[in-house]
Coordinates of C-alpha atoms in Angstrom, one line a residue:
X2 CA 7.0 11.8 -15.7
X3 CA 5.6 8.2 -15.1
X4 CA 1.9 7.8 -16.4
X5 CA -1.0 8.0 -14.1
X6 CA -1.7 4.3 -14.1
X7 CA 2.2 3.6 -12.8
X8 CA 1.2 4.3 -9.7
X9 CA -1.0 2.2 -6.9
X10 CA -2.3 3.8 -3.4
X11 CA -4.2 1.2 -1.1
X12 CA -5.8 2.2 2.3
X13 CA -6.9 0.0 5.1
X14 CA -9.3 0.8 8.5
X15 CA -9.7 -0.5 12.0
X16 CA -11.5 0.9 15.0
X17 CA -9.5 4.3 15.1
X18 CA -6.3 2.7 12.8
X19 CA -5.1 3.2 9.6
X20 CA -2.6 1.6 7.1
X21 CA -1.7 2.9 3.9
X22 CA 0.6 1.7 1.1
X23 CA 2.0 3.5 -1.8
X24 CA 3.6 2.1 -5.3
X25 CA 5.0 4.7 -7.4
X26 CA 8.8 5.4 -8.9
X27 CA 11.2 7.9 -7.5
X28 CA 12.7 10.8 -9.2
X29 CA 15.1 8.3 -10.0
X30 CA 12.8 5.9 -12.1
X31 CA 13.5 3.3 -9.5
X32 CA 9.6 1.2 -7.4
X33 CA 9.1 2.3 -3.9
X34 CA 6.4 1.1 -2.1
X35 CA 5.8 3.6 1.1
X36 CA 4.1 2.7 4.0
X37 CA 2.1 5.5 6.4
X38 CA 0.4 4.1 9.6
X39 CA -1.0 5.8 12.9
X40 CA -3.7 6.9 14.4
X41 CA -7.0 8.2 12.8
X42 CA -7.7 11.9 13.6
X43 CA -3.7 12.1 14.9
X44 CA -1.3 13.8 13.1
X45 CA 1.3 11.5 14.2
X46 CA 2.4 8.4 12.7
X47 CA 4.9 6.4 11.2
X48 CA 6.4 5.9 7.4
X49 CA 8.9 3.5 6.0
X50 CA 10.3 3.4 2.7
X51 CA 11.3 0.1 0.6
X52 CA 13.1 0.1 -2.5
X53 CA 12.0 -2.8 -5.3
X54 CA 13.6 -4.4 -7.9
X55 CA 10.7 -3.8 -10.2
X56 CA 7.4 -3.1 -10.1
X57 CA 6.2 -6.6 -10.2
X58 CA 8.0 -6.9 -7.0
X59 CA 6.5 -4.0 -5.3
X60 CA 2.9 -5.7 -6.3
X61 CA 3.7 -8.3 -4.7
X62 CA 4.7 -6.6 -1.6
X63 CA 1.5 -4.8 -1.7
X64 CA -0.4 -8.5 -2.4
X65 CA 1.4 -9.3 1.0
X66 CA 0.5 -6.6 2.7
X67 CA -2.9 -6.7 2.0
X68 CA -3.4 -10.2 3.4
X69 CA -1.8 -9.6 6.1
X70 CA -4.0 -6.5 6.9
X71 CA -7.1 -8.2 6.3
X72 CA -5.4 -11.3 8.9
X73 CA -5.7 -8.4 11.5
X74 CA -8.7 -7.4 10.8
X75 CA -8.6 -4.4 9.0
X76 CA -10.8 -3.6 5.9
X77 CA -9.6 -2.2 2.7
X78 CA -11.4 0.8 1.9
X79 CA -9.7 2.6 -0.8
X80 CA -7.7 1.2 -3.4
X81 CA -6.5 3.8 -6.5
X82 CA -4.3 2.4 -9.2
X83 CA -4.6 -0.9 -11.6
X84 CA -3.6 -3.8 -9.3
X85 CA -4.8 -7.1 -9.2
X86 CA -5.7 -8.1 -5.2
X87 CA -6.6 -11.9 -4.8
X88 CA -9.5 -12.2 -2.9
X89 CA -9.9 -15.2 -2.9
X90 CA -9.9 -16.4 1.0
X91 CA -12.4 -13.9 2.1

């Protein structure tokens, strides 16, 4: 079983949005990041999976994604796991 601090969960907000990503290894030992978006309050909502080459990789993704978030205007309001965000533009 991976370590507790292999794993990275980020969550981002918008009037009635939501966008979550998820860093962690498969049963495999293989770096998937997971992203879950929808509707708050609605149990509906999408998920995609992408496989990484490593977990530097997937951190990257989730670097991505998280500018690209804020770009639309949402706000990152939990983030869970060691990972490095550059927050620099804000």
């Amino acid at each position: 079983m991976a370590p507790a601090d292999d794993w990275v969960k980020l969550r981002w907000e918008k009037s009635g949005r939501y966008y979550e990503a998820h860093l962690q290894q498969d049963l495999w030992g293989d770096w998937v990041v997971t992203w879950v978006w929808g509707r708050r309050g609605h149990r509906l909502g999408q998920v995609k999976h992408v496989p990484c080459a490593s977990r530097q990789e997937g951190e990257e993704m989730l670097r991505q994604l998280d500018r690209t978030r804020r770009r639309r205007g949402y706000r990152l309001i939990r983030q869970e796991g060691a990972l490095d965000l550059d927050r620099s533009t804000e």
